[in-house]
Coordinates of C-alpha atoms in Angstrom, one line a residue:
X15 CA -106.2 -50.9 -81.3
X16 CA -104.5 -53.7 -82.7
X17 CA -101.3 -51.6 -84.4
X18 CA -101.1 -49.8 -81.7
X19 CA -100.8 -52.6 -79.6
X20 CA -98.0 -54.4 -81.6
X21 CA -96.3 -50.6 -82.2
X22 CA -96.1 -50.2 -78.3
X23 CA -94.6 -53.8 -77.4
X24 CA -92.0 -53.3 -80.2
X25 CA -91.2 -50.1 -78.6
X26 CA -90.9 -51.8 -75.1
X27 CA -88.5 -54.5 -76.7
X28 CA -86.7 -52.1 -77.9
X29 CA -86.3 -50.2 -74.8
X30 CA -85.6 -53.2 -73.0
X31 CA -82.6 -54.2 -75.5
X32 CA -81.1 -50.9 -75.1
X33 CA -81.4 -50.7 -71.3
X34 CA -79.4 -53.8 -70.9
X35 CA -76.9 -52.9 -73.5
X36 CA -76.8 -49.8 -71.8
X37 CA -76.3 -51.8 -68.2
X38 CA -73.9 -53.9 -70.0
X39 CA -71.6 -51.1 -70.7
X40 CA -72.0 -49.8 -67.2
X41 CA -71.0 -52.8 -65.9
X42 CA -67.8 -53.6 -68.0
X43 CA -66.8 -49.6 -67.5
X44 CA -67.0 -50.3 -63.7
X45 CA -64.9 -53.5 -63.9
X46 CA -62.3 -51.4 -65.9
X47 CA -62.4 -49.0 -63.4
X48 CA -61.6 -51.1 -60.5
X49 CA -58.9 -53.2 -62.6
X50 CA -57.3 -49.8 -63.2
X51 CA -57.7 -48.5 -59.8
X52 CA -56.4 -51.5 -58.1
X53 CA -53.3 -51.9 -60.3
X54 CA -52.4 -48.1 -60.0
X55 CA -48.7 -48.1 -61.3
X56 CA -48.2 -46.3 -65.0
X57 CA -46.4 -48.8 -66.8
X58 CA -49.0 -51.5 -66.1
X59 CA -51.8 -49.5 -66.9
X60 CA -50.6 -49.2 -70.4
X61 CA -50.8 -53.6 -70.8
X62 CA -53.9 -52.8 -69.3
X63 CA -55.2 -50.7 -71.8
X64 CA -53.1 -53.1 -74.7
X65 CA -55.9 -56.0 -73.5
X66 CA -59.0 -53.5 -73.2
X67 CA -58.4 -53.0 -76.9
X68 CA -57.8 -56.5 -77.8
X69 CA -61.3 -57.0 -75.8
X70 CA -63.1 -54.8 -77.8
X71 CA -61.4 -55.9 -81.4
X72 CA -62.8 -59.4 -80.4
X73 CA -66.3 -58.1 -79.7
X74 CA -66.7 -56.2 -82.7
X75 CA -65.1 -58.6 -84.9
X76 CA -68.0 -61.2 -83.8
X77 CA -70.7 -58.6 -84.1
X78 CA -69.3 -58.1 -87.8
X79 CA -69.3 -62.0 -88.3
X80 CA -65.3 -61.7 -89.0
X81 CA -65.0 -65.3 -88.1
X82 CA -61.2 -66.3 -88.6
X83 CA -60.2 -63.0 -87.0
X84 CA -62.7 -63.5 -83.9
X85 CA -61.4 -66.9 -83.4
X86 CA -57.4 -65.1 -83.4
X87 CA -58.8 -62.3 -81.4
X88 CA -60.4 -64.9 -78.8
X89 CA -57.2 -66.9 -78.2
X90 CA -55.3 -63.5 -78.2
X91 CA -57.1 -62.5 -75.0
X92 CA -57.0 -65.6 -73.1
X93 CA -53.5 -65.9 -73.7
X94 CA -53.2 -62.5 -72.5
X95 CA -55.5 -63.0 -69.5
X96 CA -53.4 -65.5 -68.1
X97 CA -50.2 -63.3 -68.6
X98 CA -51.3 -61.0 -66.9
X99 CA -52.9 -63.1 -64.2
X100 CA -49.1 -64.6 -63.4
X101 CA -47.6 -61.0 -63.8
X102 CA -49.9 -59.1 -61.6
X103 CA -50.4 -61.6 -58.7
X104 CA -50.7 -59.3 -56.1
X105 CA -53.3 -56.7 -57.4
X106 CA -55.6 -59.3 -58.9
X107 CA -55.2 -61.4 -55.0
X108 CA -55.9 -58.0 -53.3
X109 CA -58.6 -57.7 -55.8
X110 CA -59.9 -61.1 -55.1
X111 CA -59.6 -60.6 -51.0
X112 CA -61.7 -57.1 -51.1
X113 CA -64.0 -58.8 -53.3
X114 CA -64.7 -61.8 -50.9
X115 CA -64.7 -59.6 -48.1
X116 CA -67.4 -57.2 -49.3
X117 CA -65.4 -54.4 -49.4
X118 CA -67.0 -53.2 -52.8
X119 CA -66.9 -49.1 -52.0
X120 CA -63.1 -50.0 -51.4
X121 CA -63.0 -51.5 -55.1
X122 CA -63.6 -48.4 -56.2
X123 CA -61.5 -46.0 -54.3
X124 CA -57.8 -45.3 -55.3
X125 CA -55.6 -46.9 -52.7
X126 CA -53.6 -43.6 -51.8
X127 CA -49.9 -44.0 -51.1
X128 CA -48.5 -41.9 -48.1
X129 CA -45.9 -39.5 -49.3
X130 CA -43.2 -38.0 -47.5
X131 CA -44.6 -35.6 -44.9
X132 CA -43.5 -31.3 -45.5
X133 CA -42.3 -31.3 -41.9
X134 CA -41.1 -34.9 -40.9
X135 CA -40.1 -37.3 -43.6
X136 CA -38.6 -34.8 -46.0
X137 CA -36.1 -33.2 -43.6
X138 CA -34.7 -36.4 -42.3
X139 CA -33.9 -37.2 -45.9
X140 CA -32.7 -34.2 -46.4
X141 CA -30.9 -34.0 -42.9
X142 CA -29.1 -37.4 -43.3
X143 CA -28.2 -36.5 -47.6
X144 CA -26.3 -33.3 -46.1
X145 CA -24.3 -35.3 -43.3
X146 CA -23.6 -37.8 -46.3
X147 CA -22.9 -35.3 -48.8
X148 CA -20.6 -33.2 -45.9
X149 CA -18.6 -36.6 -45.3
X150 CA -18.2 -37.9 -48.8
X151 CA -20.3 -41.4 -48.2
X152 CA -21.9 -42.3 -51.1
X153 CA -25.8 -43.1 -51.1
X154 CA -28.4 -44.0 -53.3
X155 CA -31.7 -43.2 -52.0
X156 CA -35.2 -44.9 -53.8
X157 CA -38.6 -42.4 -53.0
X158 CA -41.6 -43.6 -54.7
X159 CA -43.6 -41.1 -55.9
X160 CA -47.3 -42.3 -57.1
X161 CA -47.7 -46.0 -56.1
X162 CA -45.4 -48.8 -55.3
X163 CA -42.5 -50.1 -57.1
X164 CA -42.7 -53.6 -58.4
X165 CA -39.4 -55.8 -56.8
X166 CA -39.1 -57.4 -60.1
X167 CA -38.0 -54.4 -61.7
X168 CA -35.0 -54.8 -59.6
X169 CA -31.8 -56.8 -60.1
X170 CA -31.4 -57.9 -56.3
X171 CA -34.5 -57.1 -54.2
X172 CA -32.6 -56.2 -51.3
X173 CA -32.7 -56.7 -47.6
X174 CA -36.5 -55.8 -46.2
X175 CA -36.2 -53.5 -42.9
X176 CA -39.5 -51.9 -42.6
X177 CA -38.4 -49.1 -40.3
X178 CA -39.5 -45.5 -40.0
X179 CA -37.5 -42.9 -41.8
X180 CA -34.5 -41.1 -39.6
X181 CA -31.8 -39.4 -40.7
X182 CA -29.3 -41.6 -38.1
X183 CA -30.7 -45.3 -39.8
X184 CA -30.2 -43.5 -43.3
X185 CA -26.4 -42.6 -42.4
X186 CA -25.7 -46.1 -40.7
X187 CA -27.1 -47.8 -43.6
X188 CA -24.4 -45.9 -46.0
X189 CA -21.3 -46.1 -43.6
X190 CA -18.7 -48.0 -45.7
X191 CA -18.1 -50.5 -43.2
X192 CA -22.0 -51.8 -43.2
X193 CA -23.3 -54.3 -45.6
X194 CA -26.0 -52.4 -47.1
X195 CA -23.7 -49.7 -48.3
X196 CA -23.1 -50.3 -51.7
X197 CA -26.5 -51.0 -52.9
X198 CA -29.9 -48.6 -53.1
X199 CA -32.4 -48.1 -50.1
X200 CA -35.7 -47.7 -50.9
X201 CA -38.3 -45.1 -49.1
X202 CA -42.2 -46.2 -49.0
X203 CA -44.0 -43.1 -47.6
X204 CA -42.4 -42.7 -44.0
X205 CA -41.0 -46.3 -43.9
X206 CA -37.5 -47.5 -45.3
X207 CA -38.5 -50.9 -47.3
X208 CA -35.3 -52.6 -47.7
X209 CA -31.9 -52.3 -48.5
X210 CA -29.1 -53.5 -50.4
X211 CA -31.2 -53.2 -53.4
X212 CA -29.0 -53.7 -56.7
X213 CA -30.6 -51.6 -59.4
X214 CA -29.9 -52.2 -63.5
X215 CA -27.5 -49.9 -64.7
X216 CA -28.4 -47.4 -67.6
X217 CA -27.8 -48.3 -71.1
X218 CA -27.0 -44.3 -72.0
X219 CA -23.6 -42.9 -72.9
X220 CA -23.0 -40.8 -69.4
X221 CA -20.6 -39.1 -68.4
X222 CA -16.9 -40.5 -67.2
X223 CA -17.5 -38.4 -64.1
X224 CA -20.2 -40.5 -63.2
X225 CA -20.4 -43.6 -61.5
X226 CA -22.6 -46.6 -60.3
X227 CA -24.8 -45.2 -58.5
X228 CA -25.9 -42.4 -61.3
X229 CA -26.6 -44.9 -63.7
X230 CA -28.2 -47.3 -61.5
X231 CA -30.3 -44.0 -60.2
X232 CA -30.8 -43.2 -64.0
X233 CA -31.2 -47.0 -65.0
X234 CA -34.2 -47.9 -62.4
X235 CA -36.0 -43.9 -63.2
X236 CA -35.7 -45.2 -67.1
X237 CA -37.7 -48.2 -66.1
X238 CA -40.4 -46.7 -63.5
X239 CA -41.5 -44.0 -63.7
X240 CA -43.0 -43.3 -60.2
X241 CA -40.0 -43.1 -58.6
X242 CA -37.3 -40.3 -58.2
X243 CA -33.8 -41.2 -56.8
X244 CA -31.2 -39.1 -54.7
X245 CA -27.1 -39.7 -55.1
X246 CA -24.7 -38.6 -53.2
X247 CA -21.2 -38.9 -54.9
X248 CA -18.6 -40.8 -53.0
X249 CA -16.0 -39.2 -54.6
X250 CA -16.7 -35.4 -54.8
X251 CA -20.0 -35.5 -52.1
X252 CA -22.3 -33.8 -55.4
X253 CA -25.9 -34.9 -54.7
X254 CA -27.8 -35.5 -58.0
X255 CA -31.5 -36.1 -58.5
X256 CA -32.5 -38.3 -61.1
X257 CA -36.2 -38.6 -62.4
X258 CA -37.2 -40.5 -65.8
X259 CA -33.9 -41.3 -67.0
X260 CA -32.5 -37.6 -66.7
X261 CA -30.0 -36.7 -63.6
X262 CA -30.0 -33.2 -62.6
X263 CA -26.7 -32.6 -61.1
X264 CA -25.1 -30.9 -59.4
X265 CA -27.8 -29.8 -56.4
X266 CA -27.1 -27.8 -53.2
X267 CA -28.9 -28.8 -50.3
X268 CA -31.3 -26.5 -50.9
X269 CA -32.0 -27.1 -54.1
X270 CA -32.5 -30.4 -53.0
X271 CA -35.0 -29.7 -49.9
X272 CA -36.9 -27.4 -53.0
X273 CA -37.3 -30.4 -55.4
X274 CA -38.5 -32.8 -53.0
X275 CA -41.0 -30.2 -51.0
X276 CA -42.3 -29.8 -54.9
X277 CA -43.0 -33.3 -55.4
X278 CA -44.3 -34.7 -52.4
X279 CA -46.1 -31.5 -50.7
X280 CA -49.4 -32.7 -50.0
X281 CA -51.1 -29.2 -52.0
X282 CA -49.5 -30.7 -55.6
X283 CA -52.1 -32.4 -57.5
X284 CA -51.3 -36.3 -58.7
X285 CA -52.3 -37.8 -61.8
X286 CA -54.4 -40.5 -60.6
X287 CA -54.2 -44.0 -61.7
X288 CA -57.4 -43.7 -63.5
X289 CA -56.9 -40.6 -65.2
X290 CA -60.3 -39.2 -66.6
X291 CA -62.4 -42.5 -65.7
X292 CA -64.4 -41.1 -62.8
X293 CA -65.5 -37.9 -65.0
X294 CA -66.7 -40.2 -67.8
X295 CA -68.4 -42.4 -65.2
X296 CA -70.6 -39.1 -64.2
X297 CA -71.4 -38.3 -67.5
X298 CA -72.3 -41.9 -68.5
X299 CA -74.6 -41.9 -65.5
X300 CA -76.2 -38.5 -66.5
X301 CA -77.0 -39.8 -69.6
X302 CA -78.4 -43.1 -68.8
X303 CA -80.4 -41.3 -66.1
X304 CA -81.8 -39.2 -69.0
X305 CA -82.4 -41.6 -71.0
X306 CA -84.6 -43.5 -68.2
X307 CA -86.5 -40.3 -68.1
X308 CA -87.3 -40.1 -71.4
X309 CA -88.4 -43.6 -71.9
X310 CA -90.9 -43.6 -69.0
X311 CA -91.9 -40.1 -69.1
X312 CA -90.8 -38.6 -66.3
X313 CA -89.5 -34.9 -66.2
X314 CA -85.4 -34.5 -66.5
X315 CA -83.2 -33.4 -64.0
X316 CA -83.1 -29.7 -65.8
X317 CA -86.8 -29.8 -66.3
X318 CA -86.9 -30.0 -62.3
X319 CA -84.6 -27.2 -61.4
X320 CA -86.6 -25.0 -64.0
X321 CA -89.7 -25.4 -62.2
X322 CA -88.0 -24.6 -58.4

């Protein structure tokens, strides 16, 4: 009887330790998922993933009693945490605001960017580009795709507008006698966010036929993946589309509309900000439930289905 009682207590302690460890891992995964959801810009996600790798390395070195390595990694983790808090001020502020308001459900829901609508915004942009190309008026439009662009990627942020997209407004902005015509115009969803933006130029060797607007479109799409640029040449009126540092030119107005429809159509599947984490969470949840059922001697979900 005493041996059975001792063995039962030992098994209970192991089960509690396993449950606590599983809960600890689950909470860390949930916190990581919330951070990846809030920070929805892909270039920044690599920085977050690097920080997570440092944390895991620090935890492993602590388990293996590698004292010097653990000391160095802990200092690196603290330094990276401070650097990320400075670099991602707006994202962390939104996270703390939602946490303070008790909006826990929104923390696990990706913020969806209102993309240009098929029948309205894209048509307005295409009509404006058509007229600008016809009149040989230079233009540079930045269209956000999967998330907002950090203004620190611009050389000069420009002038805030926050106006509805319309072909008349776009044409007016790029008229040669206006103050904002030399810079780029940023479009986020159905809004013109800012104009007169100065962009970094591409360092690639480009054709002599390409002007400053084309090099600026290549430069910003090299640095930021979640945007494309539409360029209208002032000299020839030709239309170009820049994406990930590559310039597709010259385009007809029909080809431009097809390209924008392909990228912004609601039917197109978009890669989420935290790819694979949701499915990973479901798998972990099912395994945890199966483990708890086994420890408590309850029938598993599969056996319940078989009985039904």
